[in-house]
Structure formats: C-alpha cells, structure tokens
Amino acid sequence: MPKKIAILGSTGSIGISALKVVKKLSPSLQVVGLTAYRNAKELAQQVRAFRPKMAAILDWKFFPELKALTRGTSTQILAGPEGLVAVAGESGAQMVLSAIVGAAGLKPTLTAIQKGKDIALANKETMVMAGEVVTKAAKRSGSRILPVDSEHCAVFQCLNGASPKDVHKILLTASGGPFRNLDRSKFSGITRAQALKHPTWRMGPKITIDSATLMNKGLEVIEAHYLFNAPYPKIDIVIHPESIIHSMVEFVDGSVLAQLGTTDMQIPIQYAFTHPKRADSPVERLDMTKVGRLHFERPDRVKFPCVGLAYEAGRKGGTYPAVLNAANEVAVHRFLEGKIKFTAIPRIIEKTLSRYRSLTTGGLDGILWADRWAREQASKVN
Ligand code: NAD
Ligand code: MG
C-alpha cells in the first residue's frame, strides 16, 4: 500500500522538491492533496501529473482558472482557507507536508495534527508561533512531527531517540548568509537583490531574507526548543559557511554527532517521508575530498541583532514568539516591497517586541490575537 501524502504549499521551493521525491519513490508514495496560494497554472499542472483526491487554492480569484485548467480530472477543486484546511484534514493523507510559508500554515497544519496525521514540518513559523499548542495537540492525537528543516532533520537523526537528559548541547549550524563578511557600516545600503542571493541554498524569498538577517537561525532555535524539548541555554548557533554539516548534537559524555550532506532539500524531505526507513536517492553525493576544509565561527550578534531578539522572545515564551514571528514577516514583506532598508528589519521587530505587553499565557486565541496585534504595530513602526 502506498503511503498517502498531502502537500500544503506544493508550488513553493519545498513543495516542488517534495514532488520530485514522490515521483522518485512512487509507487510507495502517493499524493492525495495539494495546495497553493495563487499559482493556478502550476497547481493545475501538478494536479494533472499527480492526480490527487483534492487540490485547493487559497485565493478565490484563481479558483475559476484552476477549475478550468483541471477539467476532466477527478480531483476535487477547492478554494479559500477552508479549502486548505479540507486538504489537510479530509484528503485521506497519512502524512501532511506543511510547506506553506509563514503564519498562514498554522491552521491547516494544526487541523492535520488534530486529526492524528503525521506531519513533515517545513513551515517553521507554525512551530515558532504556536509550539506549545502544536506539540500538545500532537501528543493528544498521536500525530508524529518529523522535521524537514535541514538543521532539525540533522538533530533528529543525531538524537536517534536519545533521552533529553543525555544531551549537553544542540548545535545548529548556519551558513551565515550573504553578509557574513560585509562590514556593518555597509548594511544600510544592502539591496533586495543582494539579500536574495543566498550563498549555499536555493529557497523561497522569505526564508532567503531570513537567512540574510540570521532571523532564520533565530526562528530555528525556537523551533528546536519545541521539537526537541530543549531549554534555550542548551541550543547554540555555529556559523559554518560551507553548509555541509547540517547540525550537531553534543552528548553529556563528550561525544558529538553530526549529520552531513549536500545542500539539497530532497534529502531531509525524503527522510521525513520514509522514516524510520531509508530509500535510495539520486541526489548528488557528498565527496569530502572535494569539500577539503570545513570552517566554523561564532555568530556576530551585533551585526545580526535578530539572533538575540529571537532568543529573548523564546525565553519569554507565551505569545512573545508569535509577536517576533509576525513582526518579522511584516518587516521582511516591507523590505521585499522596497519600502524599508535592510537595517530596518531588526529595528521594527525590536520596537514591536518592546511595545508588547503580554496579557495571555498562550492558547490558540491568545496566539492569533498576538499575531494580529504585532502585524498592525510592525506595519506602522519605522
Ligand atoms: P516558497 O515561497 O517557495 O513557497 C511557499 C508555498 O506556500 C507556495 O506553494 C505558496 O503558494 C504557498 N503560500 C504562500 N503564502 C501562502 C498563504 N498566505 N496561504 C497559503 N499558501 C501560501 O517557500 P519555501 O522556501 O518553499 O518555504 C516554505 C516553508 O518551508 C517556510 O516556512 C520555510 O521557512 C521552510 N523551509 C524552507 C526551506 C527551503 O529550502 N526552501 C528550508 C527549510 C525550511
Ligand atoms: Mg534550516
């Protein structure tokens, strides 16, 4: 019997890599659900190629186009946020790949968890904003959350079921982004095109900007906290420009385990799909003799204030990570639109966080309220 998979965000960078994995591993994997934001053409092509039970487009404006382009297929075509939730919960999937970018992924991902489906988690923003809600819901329903983020997939493989008390440190590696060696005095002149050029990974625009500010690593620290039940002092960031070691775990006895590989997201996506088994893959092999040398350094927290902001919000807990995430999403969006400077991104997040007075301890309603509040603030401050 094939394993049935729904892919939320199938037209994105992760979604497209995931469909390559499915194609390669078919017939042991089968796609039963697909979703996209607005790209009806690409989604229709995917529907024709993979024949899922359901497909949904978020923006109703593109529903007629998607309907027309998929005429003659047996796929049920849906739209709107309810359409995405239906694909997550009702498409008959055993596993849901959560690969929407940003907070928009929260509701469909949570729905899949509540229905007891296993989650292959790429959408880190969901874990950052609602880590407690999500992990509690997974415990209740028996849903397993398998990390797709390359660092967390690495940590997951290194841990291999080890008890948290045996872990001394989780060491998340980071490429350092395109501005690792750029002098801080030049940061205010950084353009959109420069920030969109990641040195080692090809990804969607939001995570690429997050990698340039190092907020991506900050979000990943919070993601690791919830995924691995690790206190913040046990999670460190190591800059590793080659992106060959995807992360490491240092155990209490002094042993350090690392997971290595080429920079191809098909590897962690496939691992989440096949876990606990492994399957052959045609990805480029890692040749250590070609790599030659690996380098490591500490992150520069003055040049990259987002790291400290993320640790602070993570430590405060409650709804602070949701505020951090929302302010970051708004700031990145404003930067991508050419409305603010690169250096305004951390400033907007910091100002939003400093104005926040948490009235709730969490819970989904509190999180959604904090998310809305932070978006409004972050779109006003400069
Ligand atoms: P992307 O921008 O390439 O794709 C995003 C997908 O989500 C698209 O299918 C898009 O149609 C859909 N989408 C966007 N906004 C939406 C909305 N408001 N509602 C519904 N659907 C929406 O992004 P990506 O690079 O594939 O990243 C997806 C997620 O995976 C992010 O959370 C990112 O942090 C995480 N991630 C990505 C990579 C990578 O290599 N790309 C690596 C690790 C983690
Ligand atoms: Mg990552």
Short mmCIF file of N, CA and C in Angstrom, two decimals, residues 37-207:
data_model
loop_
_atom_site.label_atom_id
_atom_site.label_comp_id
_atom_site.label_asym_id
_atom_site.label_seq_id
_atom_site.Cartn_x
_atom_site.Cartn_y
_atom_site.Cartn_z
N TYR A 37 -1.10 29.14 -3.16
CA TYR A 37 -1.62 30.46 -2.79
C TYR A 37 -2.40 31.06 -3.97
N ARG A 38 -1.67 31.31 -5.08
CA ARG A 38 -2.31 31.95 -6.25
C ARG A 38 -1.92 31.33 -7.57
N ASN A 39 -0.90 30.48 -7.55
CA ASN A 39 -0.36 29.98 -8.81
C ASN A 39 -1.19 28.82 -9.35
N ALA A 40 -2.31 29.20 -10.01
CA ALA A 40 -3.25 28.18 -10.52
C ALA A 40 -2.62 27.34 -11.62
N LYS A 41 -1.79 27.97 -12.45
CA LYS A 41 -1.20 27.24 -13.58
C LYS A 41 -0.32 26.10 -13.10
N GLU A 42 0.58 26.43 -12.18
CA GLU A 42 1.50 25.41 -11.65
C GLU A 42 0.72 24.32 -10.89
N LEU A 43 -0.25 24.76 -10.10
CA LEU A 43 -1.04 23.79 -9.32
C LEU A 43 -1.80 22.87 -10.26
N ALA A 44 -2.35 23.42 -11.34
CA ALA A 44 -3.10 22.59 -12.30
C ALA A 44 -2.18 21.56 -12.96
N GLN A 45 -0.97 21.98 -13.27
CA GLN A 45 0.00 21.03 -13.86
C GLN A 45 0.29 19.90 -12.89
N GLN A 46 0.43 20.27 -11.61
CA GLN A 46 0.71 19.26 -10.59
C GLN A 46 -0.49 18.31 -10.44
N VAL A 47 -1.70 18.87 -10.51
CA VAL A 47 -2.91 18.04 -10.41
C VAL A 47 -2.92 17.04 -11.56
N ARG A 48 -2.60 17.52 -12.75
CA ARG A 48 -2.61 16.63 -13.92
C ARG A 48 -1.53 15.55 -13.81
N ALA A 49 -0.40 15.92 -13.23
CA ALA A 49 0.70 14.94 -13.13
C ALA A 49 0.50 13.94 -11.99
N PHE A 50 -0.10 14.39 -10.88
CA PHE A 50 -0.14 13.52 -9.68
C PHE A 50 -1.54 13.02 -9.33
N ARG A 51 -2.58 13.57 -9.96
CA ARG A 51 -3.96 13.12 -9.77
C ARG A 51 -4.36 12.96 -8.30
N PRO A 52 -4.21 14.01 -7.49
CA PRO A 52 -4.60 13.89 -6.08
C PRO A 52 -6.11 13.83 -5.92
N LYS A 53 -6.57 13.44 -4.74
CA LYS A 53 -8.00 13.42 -4.48
C LYS A 53 -8.53 14.86 -4.39
N MET A 54 -7.74 15.76 -3.76
CA MET A 54 -8.17 17.15 -3.59
C MET A 54 -7.04 18.12 -3.88
N ALA A 55 -7.42 19.31 -4.36
CA ALA A 55 -6.44 20.39 -4.51
C ALA A 55 -7.13 21.69 -4.15
N ALA A 56 -6.41 22.59 -3.49
CA ALA A 56 -7.03 23.86 -3.07
C ALA A 56 -6.11 25.03 -3.35
N ILE A 57 -6.75 26.14 -3.75
CA ILE A 57 -6.02 27.38 -3.96
C ILE A 57 -6.54 28.40 -2.95
N LEU A 58 -5.63 29.10 -2.28
CA LEU A 58 -6.08 29.98 -1.20
C LEU A 58 -6.94 31.13 -1.73
N ASP A 59 -6.45 31.78 -2.77
CA ASP A 59 -7.10 33.00 -3.27
C ASP A 59 -8.24 32.62 -4.22
N TRP A 60 -9.47 32.95 -3.81
CA TRP A 60 -10.68 32.62 -4.59
C TRP A 60 -10.62 33.16 -6.01
N LYS A 61 -9.89 34.27 -6.20
CA LYS A 61 -9.80 34.88 -7.54
C LYS A 61 -9.31 33.87 -8.57
N PHE A 62 -8.47 32.92 -8.13
CA PHE A 62 -7.86 31.98 -9.07
C PHE A 62 -8.60 30.65 -9.15
N PHE A 63 -9.71 30.55 -8.43
CA PHE A 63 -10.48 29.31 -8.41
C PHE A 63 -11.03 28.95 -9.80
N PRO A 64 -11.66 29.93 -10.53
CA PRO A 64 -12.19 29.58 -11.85
C PRO A 64 -11.09 29.08 -12.80
N GLU A 65 -9.94 29.74 -12.74
CA GLU A 65 -8.82 29.34 -13.61
C GLU A 65 -8.37 27.91 -13.28
N LEU A 66 -8.25 27.62 -11.98
CA LEU A 66 -7.83 26.28 -11.56
C LEU A 66 -8.86 25.24 -11.98
N LYS A 67 -10.14 25.59 -11.82
CA LYS A 67 -11.23 24.68 -12.23
C LYS A 67 -11.11 24.37 -13.72
N ALA A 68 -10.93 25.44 -14.50
CA ALA A 68 -10.87 25.27 -15.96
C ALA A 68 -9.67 24.42 -16.36
N LEU A 69 -8.53 24.70 -15.74
CA LEU A 69 -7.30 24.01 -16.13
C LEU A 69 -7.25 22.54 -15.68
N THR A 70 -8.15 22.17 -14.77
CA THR A 70 -8.13 20.78 -14.27
C THR A 70 -9.37 20.00 -14.75
N ARG A 71 -10.12 20.62 -15.66
CA ARG A 71 -11.33 19.95 -16.18
C ARG A 71 -10.96 18.57 -16.73
N GLY A 72 -11.82 17.60 -16.42
CA GLY A 72 -11.56 16.24 -16.94
C GLY A 72 -10.79 15.37 -15.96
N THR A 73 -10.24 15.97 -14.90
CA THR A 73 -9.57 15.15 -13.88
C THR A 73 -10.62 14.83 -12.79
N SER A 74 -10.34 13.84 -11.96
CA SER A 74 -11.31 13.52 -10.91
C SER A 74 -10.99 14.25 -9.61
N THR A 75 -9.99 15.14 -9.63
CA THR A 75 -9.59 15.87 -8.42
C THR A 75 -10.67 16.86 -7.99
N GLN A 76 -10.99 16.85 -6.72
CA GLN A 76 -11.95 17.82 -6.18
C GLN A 76 -11.21 19.14 -5.98
N ILE A 77 -11.71 20.21 -6.59
CA ILE A 77 -11.02 21.50 -6.53
C ILE A 77 -11.71 22.42 -5.52
N LEU A 78 -10.90 22.95 -4.60
CA LEU A 78 -11.43 23.80 -3.52
C LEU A 78 -10.68 25.12 -3.49
N ALA A 79 -11.21 26.06 -2.66
CA ALA A 79 -10.52 27.35 -2.53
C ALA A 79 -10.72 27.94 -1.14
N GLY A 80 -9.94 28.98 -0.86
CA GLY A 80 -10.05 29.70 0.41
C GLY A 80 -9.36 28.95 1.54
N PRO A 81 -9.28 29.61 2.70
CA PRO A 81 -8.66 28.97 3.87
C PRO A 81 -9.33 27.64 4.22
N GLU A 82 -10.67 27.57 4.01
CA GLU A 82 -11.39 26.32 4.33
C GLU A 82 -10.95 25.22 3.38
N GLY A 83 -10.65 25.59 2.16
CA GLY A 83 -10.18 24.61 1.17
C GLY A 83 -8.86 23.99 1.61
N LEU A 84 -7.97 24.85 2.12
CA LEU A 84 -6.66 24.36 2.59
C LEU A 84 -6.84 23.43 3.79
N VAL A 85 -7.74 23.84 4.69
CA VAL A 85 -8.00 23.03 5.88
C VAL A 85 -8.59 21.67 5.45
N ALA A 86 -9.44 21.69 4.44
CA ALA A 86 -10.03 20.43 3.96
C ALA A 86 -8.96 19.50 3.39
N VAL A 87 -8.04 20.05 2.62
CA VAL A 87 -6.97 19.21 2.06
C VAL A 87 -6.13 18.61 3.20
N ALA A 88 -5.87 19.44 4.23
CA ALA A 88 -5.06 18.97 5.36
C ALA A 88 -5.76 17.84 6.12
N GLY A 89 -7.09 17.96 6.25
CA GLY A 89 -7.80 17.03 7.13
C GLY A 89 -8.60 15.95 6.43
N GLU A 90 -9.04 16.20 5.19
CA GLU A 90 -10.03 15.30 4.57
C GLU A 90 -9.56 14.60 3.31
N SER A 91 -8.30 14.76 2.94
CA SER A 91 -7.87 14.18 1.66
C SER A 91 -7.44 12.72 1.81
N GLY A 92 -7.52 12.21 3.02
CA GLY A 92 -7.15 10.80 3.22
C GLY A 92 -5.66 10.59 3.41
N ALA A 93 -4.93 11.70 3.65
CA ALA A 93 -3.47 11.60 3.82
C ALA A 93 -3.11 10.96 5.15
N GLN A 94 -2.04 10.17 5.15
CA GLN A 94 -1.48 9.68 6.42
C GLN A 94 -0.46 10.68 6.91
N MET A 95 0.20 11.35 5.96
CA MET A 95 1.20 12.35 6.32
C MET A 95 0.94 13.64 5.56
N VAL A 96 1.08 14.77 6.26
CA VAL A 96 0.90 16.07 5.62
C VAL A 96 2.22 16.82 5.66
N LEU A 97 2.71 17.20 4.48
CA LEU A 97 3.91 18.04 4.43
C LEU A 97 3.46 19.48 4.55
N SER A 98 3.87 20.13 5.64
CA SER A 98 3.50 21.51 5.89
C SER A 98 4.59 22.39 5.31
N ALA A 99 4.34 22.92 4.11
CA ALA A 99 5.37 23.69 3.40
C ALA A 99 4.85 25.03 2.89
N ILE A 100 3.82 25.55 3.59
CA ILE A 100 3.37 26.92 3.32
C ILE A 100 4.37 27.82 4.02
N VAL A 101 4.58 29.03 3.49
CA VAL A 101 5.49 29.93 4.19
C VAL A 101 4.69 30.83 5.13
N GLY A 102 5.19 30.98 6.36
CA GLY A 102 4.61 31.94 7.30
C GLY A 102 3.45 31.41 8.11
N ALA A 103 2.85 32.37 8.87
CA ALA A 103 1.78 32.04 9.81
C ALA A 103 0.56 31.43 9.12
N ALA A 104 0.42 31.64 7.82
CA ALA A 104 -0.71 31.08 7.08
C ALA A 104 -0.74 29.55 7.16
N GLY A 105 0.38 28.95 7.52
CA GLY A 105 0.44 27.49 7.62
C GLY A 105 -0.16 26.94 8.90
N LEU A 106 -0.38 27.83 9.89
CA LEU A 106 -0.76 27.32 11.22
C LEU A 106 -2.08 26.53 11.22
N LYS A 107 -3.16 27.12 10.69
CA LYS A 107 -4.47 26.47 10.80
C LYS A 107 -4.53 25.12 10.09
N PRO A 108 -4.12 25.05 8.81
CA PRO A 108 -4.17 23.73 8.17
C PRO A 108 -3.25 22.70 8.84
N THR A 109 -2.08 23.14 9.32
CA THR A 109 -1.16 22.20 9.97
C THR A 109 -1.76 21.68 11.27
N LEU A 110 -2.35 22.61 12.03
CA LEU A 110 -2.96 22.21 13.31
C LEU A 110 -4.14 21.26 13.07
N THR A 111 -4.89 21.52 12.02
CA THR A 111 -6.02 20.63 11.67
C THR A 111 -5.51 19.22 11.42
N ALA A 112 -4.44 19.10 10.62
CA ALA A 112 -3.89 17.78 10.30
C ALA A 112 -3.42 17.09 11.59
N ILE A 113 -2.81 17.86 12.48
CA ILE A 113 -2.32 17.29 13.75
C ILE A 113 -3.50 16.79 14.58
N GLN A 114 -4.54 17.63 14.67
CA GLN A 114 -5.70 17.23 15.48
C GLN A 114 -6.37 15.98 14.94
N LYS A 115 -6.23 15.76 13.62
CA LYS A 115 -6.81 14.55 13.02
C LYS A 115 -5.86 13.37 13.12
N GLY A 116 -4.74 13.55 13.82
CA GLY A 116 -3.82 12.44 14.06
C GLY A 116 -2.91 12.11 12.89
N LYS A 117 -2.83 13.00 11.92
CA LYS A 117 -1.94 12.74 10.77
C LYS A 117 -0.50 13.07 11.15
N ASP A 118 0.43 12.32 10.60
CA ASP A 118 1.83 12.66 10.82
C ASP A 118 2.16 13.90 10.01
N ILE A 119 3.08 14.69 10.54
CA ILE A 119 3.44 15.96 9.88
C ILE A 119 4.91 15.92 9.49
N ALA A 120 5.17 16.24 8.23
CA ALA A 120 6.54 16.54 7.82
C ALA A 120 6.61 18.06 7.86
N LEU A 121 7.35 18.61 8.81
CA LEU A 121 7.26 20.04 9.09
C LEU A 121 8.39 20.85 8.45
N ALA A 122 8.04 21.62 7.41
CA ALA A 122 8.99 22.60 6.86
C ALA A 122 8.62 23.99 7.39
N ASN A 123 7.32 24.23 7.54
CA ASN A 123 6.78 25.53 7.95
C ASN A 123 7.14 25.84 9.42
N LYS A 124 8.38 26.32 9.61
CA LYS A 124 8.86 26.54 10.98
C LYS A 124 8.06 27.60 11.71
N GLU A 125 7.47 28.56 10.94
CA GLU A 125 6.73 29.65 11.59
C GLU A 125 5.59 29.10 12.46
N THR A 126 4.99 27.99 12.03
CA THR A 126 3.93 27.37 12.82
C THR A 126 4.46 26.94 14.18
N MET A 127 5.62 26.33 14.21
CA MET A 127 6.20 25.86 15.46
C MET A 127 6.64 27.04 16.32
N VAL A 128 7.14 28.10 15.67
CA VAL A 128 7.61 29.27 16.42
C VAL A 128 6.42 29.96 17.10
N MET A 129 5.35 30.19 16.35
CA MET A 129 4.24 30.94 16.95
C MET A 129 3.42 30.10 17.93
N ALA A 130 3.33 28.82 17.69
CA ALA A 130 2.39 28.02 18.48
C ALA A 130 3.01 26.69 18.94
N GLY A 131 4.27 26.72 19.30
CA GLY A 131 4.98 25.49 19.65
C GLY A 131 4.28 24.66 20.71
N GLU A 132 3.79 25.34 21.75
CA GLU A 132 3.17 24.59 22.85
C GLU A 132 1.85 23.97 22.42
N VAL A 133 1.04 24.78 21.73
CA VAL A 133 -0.27 24.31 21.25
C VAL A 133 -0.08 23.13 20.31
N VAL A 134 0.87 23.27 19.40
CA VAL A 134 1.10 22.25 18.38
C VAL A 134 1.63 20.95 19.00
N THR A 135 2.60 21.06 19.90
CA THR A 135 3.16 19.83 20.47
C THR A 135 2.15 19.14 21.40
N LYS A 136 1.35 19.94 22.11
CA LYS A 136 0.31 19.34 22.97
C LYS A 136 -0.74 18.62 22.12
N ALA A 137 -1.15 19.27 21.04
CA ALA A 137 -2.17 18.66 20.16
C ALA A 137 -1.62 17.35 19.57
N ALA A 138 -0.34 17.35 19.23
CA ALA A 138 0.26 16.14 18.64
C ALA A 138 0.30 15.01 19.66
N LYS A 139 0.58 15.36 20.90
CA LYS A 139 0.61 14.34 21.96
C LYS A 139 -0.77 13.72 22.13
N ARG A 140 -1.76 14.60 22.11
CA ARG A 140 -3.14 14.15 22.32
C ARG A 140 -3.60 13.24 21.18
N SER A 141 -3.27 13.60 19.94
CA SER A 141 -3.82 12.84 18.79
C SER A 141 -2.92 11.70 18.36
N GLY A 142 -1.67 11.69 18.85
CA GLY A 142 -0.74 10.64 18.42
C GLY A 142 -0.03 10.98 17.12
N SER A 143 -0.19 12.22 16.66
CA SER A 143 0.49 12.65 15.43
C SER A 143 1.99 12.81 15.70
N ARG A 144 2.82 12.33 14.77
CA ARG A 144 4.26 12.50 14.93
C ARG A 144 4.70 13.68 14.08
N ILE A 145 5.58 14.50 14.63
CA ILE A 145 6.07 15.65 13.86
C ILE A 145 7.52 15.38 13.45
N LEU A 146 7.72 15.22 12.15
CA LEU A 146 9.06 14.92 11.64
C LEU A 146 9.63 16.17 10.98
N PRO A 147 10.78 16.64 11.47
CA PRO A 147 11.31 17.89 10.93
C PRO A 147 11.85 17.75 9.51
N VAL A 148 11.53 18.76 8.68
CA VAL A 148 12.08 18.81 7.32
C VAL A 148 13.18 19.87 7.25
N ASP A 149 13.09 20.88 8.08
CA ASP A 149 14.15 21.89 8.14
C ASP A 149 15.47 21.13 8.28
N SER A 150 16.45 21.45 7.43
CA SER A 150 17.64 20.58 7.34
C SER A 150 18.36 20.44 8.68
N GLU A 151 18.41 21.55 9.46
CA GLU A 151 19.11 21.50 10.75
C GLU A 151 18.40 20.56 11.71
N HIS A 152 17.07 20.65 11.72
CA HIS A 152 16.29 19.86 12.68
C HIS A 152 16.23 18.41 12.26
N CYS A 153 16.26 18.18 10.96
CA CYS A 153 16.33 16.81 10.46
C CYS A 153 17.68 16.21 10.89
N ALA A 154 18.73 17.03 10.83
CA ALA A 154 20.06 16.58 11.26
C ALA A 154 20.05 16.25 12.76
N VAL A 155 19.51 17.15 13.56
CA VAL A 155 19.46 16.93 15.01
C VAL A 155 18.64 15.67 15.32
N PHE A 156 17.51 15.55 14.65
CA PHE A 156 16.63 14.39 14.84
C PHE A 156 17.38 13.09 14.54
N GLN A 157 18.17 13.09 13.47
CA GLN A 157 18.93 11.88 13.12
C GLN A 157 20.05 11.62 14.14
N CYS A 158 20.71 12.69 14.61
CA CYS A 158 21.78 12.53 15.60
C CYS A 158 21.20 12.03 16.93
N LEU A 159 20.07 12.58 17.31
CA LEU A 159 19.46 12.17 18.59
C LEU A 159 19.03 10.71 18.54
N ASN A 160 18.46 10.33 17.43
CA ASN A 160 18.03 8.94 17.23
C ASN A 160 17.32 8.39 18.47
N GLY A 161 16.43 9.17 19.03
CA GLY A 161 15.63 8.71 20.17
C GLY A 161 16.30 8.88 21.53
N ALA A 162 17.47 9.52 21.59
CA ALA A 162 18.17 9.68 22.88
C ALA A 162 17.32 10.49 23.87
N SER A 163 17.53 10.23 25.15
CA SER A 163 16.79 10.95 26.17
C SER A 163 17.33 12.39 26.28
N PRO A 164 16.43 13.38 26.49
CA PRO A 164 16.89 14.78 26.59
C PRO A 164 17.97 14.95 27.67
N LYS A 165 17.95 14.11 28.72
CA LYS A 165 18.94 14.29 29.79
C LYS A 165 20.35 13.88 29.34
N ASP A 166 20.46 13.15 28.25
CA ASP A 166 21.78 12.78 27.72
C ASP A 166 22.37 13.85 26.79
N VAL A 167 21.58 14.88 26.53
CA VAL A 167 22.02 15.91 25.58
C VAL A 167 22.66 17.07 26.32
N HIS A 168 23.88 17.41 25.96
CA HIS A 168 24.55 18.56 26.56
C HIS A 168 24.22 19.82 25.76
N LYS A 169 24.34 19.74 24.43
CA LYS A 169 24.08 20.91 23.57
C LYS A 169 23.53 20.48 22.23
N ILE A 170 22.63 21.28 21.69
CA ILE A 170 22.24 21.14 20.29
C ILE A 170 22.96 22.27 19.56
N LEU A 171 23.72 21.92 18.54
CA LEU A 171 24.50 22.93 17.81
C LEU A 171 23.90 23.11 16.41
N LEU A 172 23.15 24.19 16.24
CA LEU A 172 22.52 24.45 14.94
C LEU A 172 23.53 25.17 14.06
N THR A 173 23.81 24.62 12.89
CA THR A 173 24.75 25.31 12.00
C THR A 173 24.00 26.30 11.12
N ALA A 174 24.72 27.34 10.70
CA ALA A 174 24.16 28.39 9.84
C ALA A 174 25.22 28.78 8.82
N SER A 175 24.80 29.00 7.58
CA SER A 175 25.79 29.41 6.57
C SER A 175 26.36 30.79 6.90
N GLY A 176 25.56 31.61 7.59
CA GLY A 176 25.98 32.99 7.86
C GLY A 176 25.40 33.95 6.85
N GLY A 177 24.84 33.42 5.77
CA GLY A 177 24.17 34.26 4.77
C GLY A 177 25.15 35.06 3.93
N PRO A 178 24.61 35.89 3.02
CA PRO A 178 25.48 36.61 2.09
C PRO A 178 26.28 37.75 2.73
N PHE A 179 25.94 38.16 3.94
CA PHE A 179 26.59 39.36 4.53
C PHE A 179 27.51 39.04 5.70
N ARG A 180 27.91 37.80 5.78
CA ARG A 180 28.76 37.36 6.89
C ARG A 180 30.05 38.18 6.94
N ASN A 181 30.61 38.48 5.79
CA ASN A 181 31.89 39.21 5.76
C ASN A 181 31.74 40.69 5.40
N LEU A 182 30.51 41.15 5.29
CA LEU A 182 30.31 42.55 4.94
C LEU A 182 30.41 43.41 6.20
N ASP A 183 31.11 44.55 6.08
CA ASP A 183 31.24 45.43 7.23
C ASP A 183 29.89 46.01 7.63
N ARG A 184 29.69 46.13 8.93
CA ARG A 184 28.41 46.60 9.45
C ARG A 184 28.03 47.98 8.91
N SER A 185 29.04 48.81 8.65
CA SER A 185 28.77 50.16 8.16
C SER A 185 28.09 50.15 6.79
N LYS A 186 28.20 49.01 6.07
CA LYS A 186 27.61 48.94 4.72
C LYS A 186 26.20 48.33 4.75
N PHE A 187 25.73 47.91 5.91
CA PHE A 187 24.45 47.19 5.98
C PHE A 187 23.25 48.01 5.51
N SER A 188 23.30 49.33 5.75
CA SER A 188 22.11 50.11 5.40
C SER A 188 21.95 50.23 3.87
N GLY A 189 23.01 49.95 3.13
CA GLY A 189 22.91 50.03 1.67
C GLY A 189 22.57 48.70 1.00
N ILE A 190 22.32 47.67 1.77
CA ILE A 190 22.05 46.35 1.20
C ILE A 190 20.76 46.38 0.37
N THR A 191 20.84 45.88 -0.86
CA THR A 191 19.65 45.90 -1.73
C THR A 191 18.91 44.56 -1.63
N ARG A 192 17.69 44.59 -2.18
CA ARG A 192 16.84 43.40 -2.21
C ARG A 192 17.55 42.28 -2.99
N ALA A 193 18.12 42.64 -4.14
CA ALA A 193 18.78 41.63 -4.99
C ALA A 193 19.97 40.99 -4.25
N GLN A 194 20.73 41.82 -3.53
CA GLN A 194 21.88 41.27 -2.78
C GLN A 194 21.40 40.33 -1.68
N ALA A 195 20.33 40.71 -1.01
CA ALA A 195 19.84 39.90 0.11
C ALA A 195 19.20 38.60 -0.39
N LEU A 196 18.74 38.61 -1.64
CA LEU A 196 18.09 37.41 -2.19
C LEU A 196 19.09 36.40 -2.76
N LYS A 197 20.39 36.72 -2.67
CA LYS A 197 21.42 35.80 -3.19
C LYS A 197 22.02 34.99 -2.06
N HIS A 198 21.44 33.84 -1.79
CA HIS A 198 21.98 33.01 -0.70
C HIS A 198 23.21 32.25 -1.18
N PRO A 199 24.26 32.18 -0.34
CA PRO A 199 25.49 31.53 -0.82
C PRO A 199 25.39 30.02 -1.04
N THR A 200 24.54 29.32 -0.27
CA THR A 200 24.57 27.85 -0.40
C THR A 200 23.23 27.18 -0.71
N TRP A 201 22.09 27.81 -0.40
CA TRP A 201 20.78 27.17 -0.61
C TRP A 201 19.93 27.98 -1.59
N ARG A 202 19.08 27.29 -2.37
CA ARG A 202 18.08 27.96 -3.21
C ARG A 202 16.72 27.78 -2.56
N MET A 203 16.11 28.86 -2.12
CA MET A 203 14.86 28.74 -1.34
C MET A 203 13.90 29.85 -1.73
N GLY A 204 12.71 29.82 -1.15
CA GLY A 204 11.74 30.89 -1.38
C GLY A 204 12.25 32.22 -0.84
N PRO A 205 11.63 33.36 -1.29
CA PRO A 205 12.16 34.68 -0.93
C PRO A 205 12.14 34.99 0.57
N LYS A 206 11.10 34.59 1.29
CA LYS A 206 11.01 34.98 2.71
C LYS A 206 12.12 34.34 3.53
N ILE A 207 12.32 33.05 3.36
CA ILE A 207 13.37 32.37 4.14
C ILE A 207 14.77 32.83 3.68
#
